[in-house]
Amino acid sequence: MSNRVETLEFQAETRQLLQLMVHSIYSNKDIFLRELISNASDALDKLRLESLIDKDLQVDTSDLHIAIEVDKEERTLTVRDNGIGMSRDDVVRLIGTIAKSGTAELLQKMKESKDAAASQELIGQFGVGFYSTFMVADRVILRTRRAGEEGGTRWESTGEGTYVVEDVEDLPQGTSVTLYLKPEDAEDQLFDYAAEWKIREIVKRYSDFIAWPIRMTTERTDEAGATTQDVQTLNSMKALWARARNEVEQAEYNEFYKHISHDWSDPLETIHMKAEGTFEYEALLFVPNHAPFDLFMREGKRGVQLYVKRVFIMDDCEALMPNYLRFVKGVVDAHDLSLNISREILQQDRQIQAVRRRLVKKVLSTVKEMQAEHADRYRTFWTEFGRAVKEGLVEDVDNRELLLDIISVASTHDANEPTTLRQYVERMKDGQKDIYYMTGESRAMIENSPHIEAFRAKGYEVLVLTDPIDEVWVEQIGAFDGKSLQSVAKGQVDLDSEDEKADTEPEREQQKKDFAPLLSWLTEKLTEQVKEVRLSSRLTTSPACIVGDAHDMTPTLEKMYRAMGQEMPQVKRILELNPTHPLVTGLRKAHEQAPADETLAETAELLYGMALLAEGGELSDPSRFTRLLADRLARSL
């Protein structure tokens, strides 16, 4: 075996991250040991699973454990495991670089963050716990040998910009991380991490629930001066999910959550459940306090781990949690599954499907309780995860009613507080049959849209829907509590009472008669853009707006499908005119007097273009529009 020694530079973003961590203002440096123990625990889980799957893998799994070793003279602390280990390529890929997307985003957010707690949360989100070792150590040496391989790898760095990777022989299977500790500095909250009491305190606080023994050799001197050594197990090793809820402190739940999620903040909600009968399982689930950075990334992972009889099987278990609840973290321990079960088999397994249904019901009912009893926590939940949860309205037909009860949306009723659909229905005006909504890119664009002028004038509340998924679910749902969901930008609008209709009927009929020639002419002139031009009852101050037929696809949804590569036929829409606006009445008079005037066609183009821009649409020929507008402005001066 050739003894390759390479000195490599950290990835640029990794180097920046190291500097931020080493010279940061973090007050809680204890977590470096939690991260190392958590990594060691994962390595032991993976070895156990690999040995069950690969019968040819010659490994000894009879005494899997984590060892903490201290050399007080050298001031070193070593965390060692006899788990799966890493190959040289693994070391370079996982330690030398941050093998996660979004690193640049992390650095930007950390620089913008004003307080240490927020920075710690960001570090946890991006899963770079190994780098926390440089908060307490001047030098870090990692030695590792992957199970089934002969040669090992030694990695060393001071965290200053480079690292050394070397091939070495005669390493035991597994991984050891040796920290050359910095001097104790009470002012900087840097403790003596070679002290037995401090190590015990950290393990008890953060890692008592680890399923593998965490051992440390202790020394005791008796009255006669004789020194004895004793190997002690520092953690209880009892799976937290297997204990009764009344036996577990919330602080223990919080630390377990941090262990499995690599988050640095406490969870928003804890769900501990146990099922007995034909299929037994225990589940310990957590709703995080904040959304992970990859929540809407295609490669983002789900957070539920699967165990079978306390044996780790897989993380990121897609069969246990639907995609719209991908942010939920936790553990499910099934008693009656095969240890060799695959992801493909899990997708079809009836028992797993039954577990999934129960877990989803429990999570959603927990959110509903939060909504009813803990408004602040629900508000945090919806701010962080609402956009993802709304995906369930499209994906999860079975739980649609429950989802409709827990969603919140912005509305014109209150500029700051969102509303539930139930609250909207309770506030509906007498005689109102529909739930009115409008979709768009932003609240400002919707609130200033011509489409809601009549609704605002008559005091009707309109739901303000700005997430892309809103375009899809409102179409699929169609109704809530017997009330149809009606877009204010589609179909005909008739908000007048019977008495008002009777009073305005003569005026309406006269308007139809007066404007009939203009409407016919405009429909002909704009035939490439619209399928009809008609008078509007939804406009009060704007001259025109563009609407769709009741069952037409919205322009935004059309764009979304095209962006996904689907060919969509262009949907022609309807141009509505405000018969009381001076521009429209002036156009009618001009058309009556000189129907052949060429400038009227340009006015028609401008009118259509203004209506398109008012709803946030895109002009097919912006330069022509601006040229026509400039000409008209010049003539007016």
XYZ file of C-alpha atoms in Angstrom:
637
model
C 0.000 0.000 0.000
C 1.517 3.350 -1.050
C 1.604 5.944 1.685
C -0.063 8.843 -0.108
C 0.187 12.170 1.722
C -1.676 15.148 0.316
C -2.046 18.693 1.589
C -5.317 20.061 0.260
C -7.139 23.360 0.577
C -10.601 23.595 2.032
C -13.354 24.518 -0.360
C -13.615 28.339 -0.332
C -17.017 28.357 1.361
C -15.858 25.754 3.891
C -12.917 27.995 4.794
C -15.251 30.933 5.380
C -17.494 28.768 7.524
C -14.561 27.572 9.628
C -13.492 31.147 10.286
C -17.017 32.089 11.334
C -17.259 29.145 13.701
C -13.809 29.435 15.253
C -14.039 33.181 15.804
C -17.744 33.312 16.528
C -19.595 34.593 19.563
C -21.160 31.221 20.447
C -21.524 30.885 24.194
C -22.393 27.171 24.234
C -19.257 25.391 23.045
C -20.263 22.163 24.831
C -22.211 21.015 21.796
C -19.021 19.941 19.958
C -19.053 16.717 22.014
C -22.723 16.117 21.310
C -21.995 16.388 17.581
C -19.060 13.957 17.718
C -21.065 11.420 19.747
C -24.008 11.791 17.381
C -21.758 11.117 14.385
C -20.267 8.074 16.151
C -23.746 6.760 16.952
C -24.743 7.096 13.290
C -21.623 5.144 12.274
C -22.539 2.292 14.658
C -26.121 2.241 13.348
C -24.842 1.984 9.792
C -22.440 -0.836 10.605
C -25.179 -2.860 12.333
C -27.438 -2.441 9.311
C -24.644 -3.211 6.809
C -23.750 -6.406 8.658
C -27.364 -7.574 8.454
C -27.660 -6.832 4.740
C -24.178 -7.948 3.569
C -23.507 -11.434 4.898
C -20.028 -11.380 3.326
C -18.947 -8.395 5.402
C -16.558 -9.798 7.998
C -17.042 -7.515 10.996
C -17.405 -8.054 14.722
C -20.597 -6.449 15.995
C -20.567 -8.078 19.420
C -19.332 -4.991 21.254
C -20.275 -1.875 19.329
C -19.629 1.176 21.469
C -18.331 4.743 21.707
C -15.227 5.464 23.772
C -14.118 8.814 25.160
C -10.415 8.995 25.978
C -8.563 11.814 27.754
C -4.836 12.528 27.929
C -4.459 15.267 30.537
C -0.740 15.756 29.944
C -1.159 16.239 26.189
C -4.530 17.937 26.739
C -6.243 15.797 24.138
C -9.787 14.474 23.973
C -10.568 11.546 21.664
C -13.991 10.242 20.653
C -13.674 6.759 19.165
C -16.190 4.329 17.658
C -15.923 0.894 16.045
C -18.629 1.652 13.487
C -18.760 1.707 9.696
C -15.740 4.000 9.237
C -14.835 5.988 6.124
C -12.761 5.458 3.008
C -10.221 8.056 1.865
C -12.721 9.363 -0.693
C -15.366 9.634 2.024
C -13.003 11.679 4.187
C -12.168 14.166 1.419
C -15.799 14.433 0.330
C -17.402 14.713 3.778
C -14.738 16.504 5.808
C -12.719 18.536 3.302
C -15.789 20.059 1.706
C -19.321 20.719 2.777
C -21.175 18.224 0.632
C -24.474 20.050 0.910
C -26.195 22.528 -1.343
C -26.949 25.941 0.046
C -23.609 26.644 1.745
C -23.393 30.110 0.229
C -26.907 30.812 1.471
C -25.875 29.664 4.964
C -22.877 32.012 5.014
C -24.995 34.933 3.865
C -27.615 34.285 6.535
C -24.956 33.948 9.233
C -23.413 37.273 8.242
C -26.848 38.893 8.356
C -27.684 37.313 11.715
C -27.337 39.712 14.627
C -27.422 37.306 17.554
C -25.616 34.126 18.519
C -28.758 32.021 18.993
C -29.896 32.631 15.422
C -26.425 31.794 14.107
C -26.411 28.521 16.029
C -29.776 27.588 14.543
C -28.421 28.215 11.058
C -25.380 26.019 11.681
C -27.683 23.225 12.841
C -29.854 23.621 9.750
C -26.938 23.017 7.435
C -25.633 19.941 9.268
C -21.998 20.911 9.709
C -21.538 19.801 13.305
C -18.064 18.312 12.776
C -16.658 21.804 12.252
C -17.728 22.782 15.778
C -14.617 20.933 17.017
C -12.506 23.923 15.981
C -14.309 26.064 18.561
C -12.475 24.141 21.306
C -9.401 22.698 19.572
C -6.292 24.157 17.934
C -5.729 20.968 15.953
C -7.972 18.039 15.005
C -6.813 14.600 13.849
C -9.266 12.090 12.414
C -8.265 8.451 11.900
C -10.631 6.049 10.181
C -10.869 2.699 8.424
C -13.988 1.594 6.604
C -15.422 -1.826 7.499
C -14.302 -4.411 4.952
C -11.268 -2.413 3.770
C -7.645 -3.012 4.745
C -6.122 0.463 4.620
C -7.067 3.452 6.694
C -6.907 7.244 6.402
C -5.530 9.971 8.641
C -6.897 13.529 8.319
C -5.421 16.508 10.142
C -6.102 20.239 10.184
C -5.785 23.350 12.297
C -8.856 24.769 10.590
C -6.827 27.585 9.036
C -7.391 26.800 5.364
C -5.651 23.503 4.560
C -5.836 19.898 5.679
C -3.589 16.855 5.274
C -4.875 13.467 4.150
C -2.607 10.422 4.523
C -2.936 6.696 3.899
C -2.080 4.697 7.036
C -1.990 1.044 7.974
C -2.892 -0.869 11.125
C -5.895 1.212 12.062
C -8.804 -0.438 13.866
C -12.163 -0.436 12.117
C -14.191 2.695 12.779
C -13.346 6.336 13.401
C -11.509 8.307 16.079
C -11.419 12.095 16.343
C -8.659 13.557 18.517
C -8.882 17.189 19.616
C -5.830 19.111 20.844
C -7.733 21.297 23.233
C -7.370 25.042 23.576
C -6.498 26.414 27.041
C -9.393 26.939 29.404
C -10.894 30.426 29.096
C -13.797 31.128 31.463
C -14.424 34.549 29.963
C -14.955 32.976 26.534
C -17.070 30.138 28.009
C -14.295 27.694 27.050
C -14.208 25.028 29.753
C -11.673 22.363 30.617
C -12.935 19.639 28.302
C -10.324 17.212 29.622
C -12.059 17.251 33.013
C -14.047 14.111 33.861
C -16.892 16.061 35.502
C -17.367 18.222 32.428
C -17.464 15.241 30.058
C -19.995 13.473 32.297
C -22.137 16.592 32.440
C -22.210 16.991 28.642
C -22.950 13.307 27.965
C -25.716 13.229 30.564
C -27.299 16.395 29.207
C -27.077 15.712 25.495
C -26.445 12.027 24.842
C -27.954 9.956 27.652
C -30.464 8.415 25.225
C -27.876 7.188 22.685
C -28.585 3.506 22.048
C -24.898 2.535 22.204
C -22.742 2.535 25.361
C -20.557 5.618 25.767
C -17.558 4.484 27.810
C -14.770 6.324 29.558
C -11.868 5.063 31.653
C -11.769 6.819 35.011
C -8.990 6.952 37.574
C -9.434 6.919 41.340
C -6.790 7.284 44.038
C -7.533 5.743 47.435
C -6.331 6.907 50.852
C -3.204 4.774 50.542
C -2.247 6.539 47.337
C -2.980 3.574 45.084
C -4.483 4.431 41.674
C -7.146 2.237 40.115
C -8.718 2.470 36.690
C -12.331 1.667 35.918
C -14.219 1.649 32.605
C -17.622 3.231 33.153
C -20.645 3.626 30.885
C -21.776 7.256 31.014
C -25.237 6.988 29.401
C -28.393 5.062 30.294
C -28.860 3.813 26.657
C -32.616 3.506 27.057
C -34.427 4.422 23.850
C -36.421 7.518 24.675
C -39.383 6.472 22.545
C -39.698 3.198 24.506
C -40.229 4.977 27.820
C -43.631 6.090 29.090
C -44.366 9.740 28.377
C -44.787 10.586 32.055
C -41.263 9.285 32.699
C -39.593 11.647 30.244
C -38.764 15.296 30.872
C -39.298 17.787 28.048
C -35.589 18.632 28.265
C -34.805 14.999 27.350
C -37.142 15.193 24.358
C -35.451 18.423 23.286
C -31.973 16.901 23.384
C -33.110 13.808 21.509
C -34.604 16.035 18.835
C -31.318 17.899 18.498
C -29.501 14.573 18.220
C -31.574 13.242 15.313
C -32.112 16.551 13.518
C -28.750 18.248 14.087
C -30.771 21.332 14.912
C -29.582 23.660 17.650
C -32.974 24.895 18.816
C -35.768 23.155 20.710
C -38.674 21.664 18.748
C -41.945 23.548 18.442
C -44.017 20.453 19.263
C -43.340 16.912 20.520
C -45.560 13.936 19.602
C -45.022 10.679 21.508
C -47.319 7.799 20.587
C -47.507 4.029 20.980
C -49.682 1.512 19.124
C -50.447 -1.992 20.362
C -52.418 -4.806 18.789
C -51.925 -6.546 15.461
C -49.041 -4.254 14.540
C -47.033 -2.720 17.360
C -44.863 0.342 17.017
C -43.658 3.381 18.928
C -43.230 6.805 17.394
C -41.533 9.934 18.660
C -42.086 12.835 16.260
C -41.115 16.498 16.385
C -42.317 19.625 14.609
C -39.268 21.931 14.288
C -39.235 25.569 15.274
C -38.043 26.709 11.877
C -38.044 25.438 8.313
C -34.910 23.649 7.064
C -32.992 25.419 4.313
C -33.819 22.641 1.822
C -37.578 22.511 2.480
C -38.367 23.449 -1.119
C -35.312 21.936 -2.784
C -35.793 18.911 -4.976
C -33.010 17.040 -3.156
C -34.402 17.927 0.271
C -34.920 14.937 2.560
C -37.633 13.864 4.939
C -36.794 13.520 8.576
C -38.338 10.298 9.940
C -36.033 7.386 10.787
C -37.197 3.771 10.800
C -36.083 1.281 13.446
C -37.102 -2.347 13.823
C -36.876 -3.655 17.404
C -34.425 -0.862 18.282
C -32.223 -1.642 15.256
C -31.696 1.314 12.947
C -32.932 0.502 9.416
C -32.959 3.781 7.487
C -33.251 7.516 7.803
C -35.239 9.670 5.389
C -37.992 7.017 5.311
C -40.354 8.293 2.618
C -42.947 5.582 3.271
C -43.709 6.898 6.766
C -44.511 10.529 6.034
C -46.064 12.249 2.994
C -44.061 14.814 1.096
C -46.038 17.788 2.389
C -45.012 16.866 5.981
C -41.360 16.346 5.018
C -40.242 18.771 7.739
C -41.417 16.458 10.554
C -38.464 14.821 12.344
C -38.480 11.727 14.503
C -38.264 7.985 14.946
C -40.682 5.128 14.299
C -39.767 1.793 15.871
C -41.785 -1.092 14.381
C -41.819 -4.469 16.125
C -42.977 -6.774 13.343
C -40.998 -5.850 10.236
C -38.102 -7.727 8.662
C -34.675 -6.235 9.289
C -33.893 -6.586 5.579
C -36.871 -4.579 4.382
C -36.170 -2.225 1.443
C -37.580 1.169 0.517
C -39.453 -0.410 -2.407
C -41.086 -3.042 -0.200
C -41.974 -0.413 2.395
C -43.938 1.589 -0.178
C -46.240 -1.429 -0.693
C -46.364 -2.757 2.872
C -49.923 -2.593 4.255
C -48.802 -2.278 7.847
C -46.473 0.594 7.026
C -49.281 2.296 5.109
C -51.514 1.954 8.168
C -48.775 3.429 10.383
C -48.356 6.300 7.926
C -52.093 7.097 8.021
C -52.058 7.186 11.840
C -48.928 9.336 11.983
C -50.364 11.857 9.528
C -53.668 12.053 11.433
C -51.760 12.581 14.672
C -49.542 15.330 13.253
C -52.485 17.191 11.706
C -54.654 16.863 14.823
C -51.714 18.163 16.893
C -51.511 21.199 14.623
C -55.252 21.723 15.019
C -54.891 21.622 18.815
C -52.030 24.086 18.546
C -54.255 26.342 16.455
C -57.035 26.253 19.051
C -54.972 26.429 22.249
C -51.553 27.930 21.450
C -52.017 30.739 18.932
C -48.399 31.941 19.053
C -46.971 28.501 18.404
C -49.474 27.902 15.598
C -48.518 31.234 14.047
C -44.860 30.175 14.089
C -45.781 26.816 12.575
C -47.806 28.328 9.763
C -45.221 30.999 8.971
C -42.497 28.345 8.652
C -44.374 25.417 7.103
C -47.735 26.654 5.798
C -46.641 26.746 2.187
C -45.549 23.094 2.354
C -48.679 21.980 4.228
C -50.904 23.459 1.511
C -49.351 20.955 -0.902
C -51.330 18.324 1.040
C -54.593 19.819 -0.240
C -53.540 18.567 -3.659
C -51.733 15.351 -2.648
C -53.742 13.989 0.293
C -57.430 13.600 -0.559
C -58.114 11.499 2.562
C -57.096 14.308 4.921
C -58.345 17.212 2.852
C -61.112 18.222 5.274
C -58.714 18.284 8.223
C -56.187 20.266 6.205
C -58.844 22.804 5.189
C -59.552 23.359 8.876
C -55.945 24.109 9.809
C -54.775 26.291 6.927
C -54.469 30.062 7.317
C -54.460 32.586 4.489
C -54.131 36.337 4.219
C -57.262 38.327 3.474
C -58.482 41.869 3.000
C -60.205 41.643 6.422
C -56.943 42.324 8.274
C -53.653 43.580 6.846
C -51.563 41.737 9.465
C -53.478 38.705 10.743
C -54.279 35.745 8.469
C -57.651 34.011 8.658
C -58.888 30.433 8.582
C -61.565 29.435 6.101
C -63.897 28.781 9.023
C -63.424 32.332 10.315
C -64.053 33.703 6.811
C -67.358 31.808 6.564
C -68.432 33.109 9.977
C -67.836 36.691 8.763
C -69.663 36.308 5.425
C -72.303 38.932 4.657
C -75.974 38.008 4.666
C -76.877 36.481 1.350
C -73.239 35.864 0.347
C -72.990 32.445 -1.305
C -69.324 32.249 -2.293
C -65.900 32.512 -0.678
C -64.082 35.131 -2.756
C -60.360 34.890 -3.424
C -57.693 36.225 -5.738
C -54.309 34.724 -6.608
C -51.240 36.767 -7.502
C -47.543 37.290 -6.948
C -47.851 39.613 -3.967
C -50.351 41.055 -1.530
C -49.722 44.583 -2.823
C -50.465 43.539 -6.395
C -53.733 41.854 -5.379
C -54.929 44.655 -3.108
C -54.303 47.224 -5.861
C -55.857 45.077 -8.574
C -58.897 46.429 -10.447
C -60.563 43.050 -9.924
C -61.346 43.689 -6.265
C -62.599 47.281 -6.562
C -66.301 46.419 -6.368
C -65.700 43.864 -3.592
C -63.868 46.448 -1.523
C -66.520 49.099 -2.220
C -69.312 46.794 -1.047
C -67.396 45.432 1.973
C -66.815 41.871 0.762
C -63.772 40.079 2.165
C -61.356 38.597 -0.384
C -58.747 35.934 0.380
C -55.260 37.006 -0.744
C -53.405 33.961 -2.112
C -49.776 34.526 -3.130
C -48.110 31.071 -2.962
C -47.696 29.182 -6.255
C -49.481 26.141 -4.792
C -52.561 28.325 -4.155
C -53.243 28.380 -7.882
C -53.628 24.602 -7.824
C -55.475 23.779 -4.618
C -58.265 26.342 -4.951
C -59.094 24.847 -8.363
C -59.116 21.280 -7.022
C -60.970 21.949 -3.767
C -63.761 24.011 -5.296
C -65.723 24.535 -2.069
C -65.528 24.705 1.731
C -68.396 24.144 4.137
C -70.859 24.202 1.251
C -69.549 27.552 -0.025
C -67.965 27.683 -3.481
C -64.480 29.134 -3.827
C -64.896 31.904 -6.397
C -62.052 33.812 -8.010
C -62.765 37.550 -8.267
C -60.823 37.502 -11.540
C -63.100 34.940 -13.219
C -66.641 34.817 -14.524
C -69.357 37.392 -14.106
C -69.628 39.326 -10.859
C -72.976 40.345 -9.443
C -72.757 41.783 -5.937
C -75.982 43.798 -5.995
C -78.961 42.878 -3.853
C -82.345 42.265 -5.464
C -83.444 45.797 -4.605
C -80.254 47.279 -6.067
C -80.711 45.233 -9.235
C -84.232 46.518 -9.620
C -83.070 50.116 -9.169
C -80.177 49.878 -11.628
C -81.789 47.627 -14.270
C -82.932 50.487 -16.548
C -79.470 52.094 -16.404
C -77.788 48.792 -17.214
C -80.007 48.149 -20.185
C -79.311 51.624 -21.523
C -75.556 51.105 -21.098
C -75.693 47.814 -23.009
C -77.497 49.567 -25.839
C -75.174 52.594 -25.879
C -71.959 50.555 -25.743
C -72.973 47.696 -28.085
C -71.248 49.171 -31.206
C -68.026 49.925 -29.294
C -67.910 46.465 -27.718
C -68.371 44.766 -31.086
C -65.679 46.940 -32.664
C -63.192 46.311 -29.807
C -63.834 42.553 -29.920
C -62.953 42.618 -33.611
C -59.863 44.838 -33.181
C -58.482 42.806 -30.253
C -59.435 39.400 -31.602
C -55.822 38.159 -31.347
C -55.717 38.969 -27.627
C -59.239 38.448 -26.229
C -62.304 36.392 -27.020
C -64.819 39.007 -25.852
C -65.118 42.612 -24.711
C -67.966 43.347 -22.299
C -69.122 45.833 -19.679
C -67.969 45.224 -16.114
C -69.770 45.272 -12.784
C -66.570 44.666 -10.785
C -64.835 47.990 -11.606
C -65.386 51.247 -9.726
C -62.286 53.372 -10.431
C -60.220 51.606 -13.121
C -61.124 51.835 -16.820
C -60.653 48.154 -17.654
C -59.566 44.738 -16.428
C -58.967 41.317 -17.910
C -60.859 38.319 -16.533
C -61.213 34.652 -17.340
C -64.288 32.551 -17.903
C -65.449 30.636 -14.839
C -63.536 27.476 -15.797
C -60.525 29.007 -17.555
C -57.000 28.285 -16.398
C -55.335 31.313 -14.771
C -52.320 32.899 -16.520
C -50.111 32.050 -13.516
C -51.101 28.380 -13.646
C -50.536 28.409 -17.388
C -46.997 29.726 -16.785
C -46.335 27.082 -14.121
C -47.256 24.242 -16.480
C -45.136 25.724 -19.252
C -42.191 26.045 -16.854
C -42.561 22.320 -16.143
C -42.235 21.607 -19.869
C -45.918 21.029 -20.613
C -47.276 22.528 -23.805
C -50.398 24.554 -23.047
C -52.746 26.159 -25.599
C -53.030 29.912 -25.124
C -56.233 30.779 -23.283
C -57.920 33.899 -24.585
C -59.562 35.937 -21.865
C -62.189 38.652 -21.588
C -61.653 42.414 -21.501
C -64.124 44.164 -19.203
C -64.761 47.906 -19.427
C -65.969 50.299 -16.747
C -68.883 52.148 -18.436
C -68.586 55.099 -16.022
C -64.859 55.794 -16.487
C -64.049 58.956 -18.517
C -61.578 57.087 -20.750
C -64.204 54.491 -21.704
C -67.024 56.984 -22.199
C -64.678 59.194 -24.214
C -63.682 56.238 -26.395
C -67.382 55.455 -26.993
C -68.102 59.010 -28.115
C -65.025 59.121 -30.344
C -66.030 55.835 -31.968
C -69.568 57.132 -32.567
C -68.247 60.274 -34.232
C -65.398 58.770 -36.308
C -65.460 54.962 -36.326
C -62.811 54.849 -39.095
C -60.246 56.953 -37.164
C -56.979 54.948 -37.122
C -55.926 56.356 -33.755
C -58.884 54.584 -32.107
C -57.233 51.226 -32.790
C -54.108 52.460 -30.986
C -56.286 53.573 -28.066
C -57.786 50.076 -27.948
C -54.270 48.592 -27.772
C -53.310 50.944 -24.955
C -56.490 50.163 -23.040
C -55.818 46.421 -23.281
C -52.155 46.880 -22.362
C -53.035 48.909 -19.260
C -55.500 46.239 -18.127
C -52.856 43.553 -18.644
C -50.218 45.466 -16.662
C -52.686 46.212 -13.854
C -53.040 42.512 -13.100
C -49.285 41.884 -13.269
C -49.322 40.403 -16.763
C -46.630 40.657 -19.433
C -47.002 42.618 -22.656
C -46.261 40.667 -25.840
C -44.612 43.766 -27.386
C -43.526 46.200 -24.628
C -41.622 48.478 -27.021
C -44.725 49.064 -29.179
C -46.808 49.808 -26.086
C -44.321 52.377 -24.778
C -44.029 53.975 -28.222
C -47.809 54.375 -28.514
C -47.980 55.740 -24.978
C -45.170 58.220 -25.595
C -46.862 59.469 -28.770
C -50.143 60.028 -26.917
C -48.399 61.872 -24.085
C -46.544 64.069 -26.555
C -49.821 65.062 -28.272
C -51.361 66.027 -24.945
C -48.629 68.574 -24.155
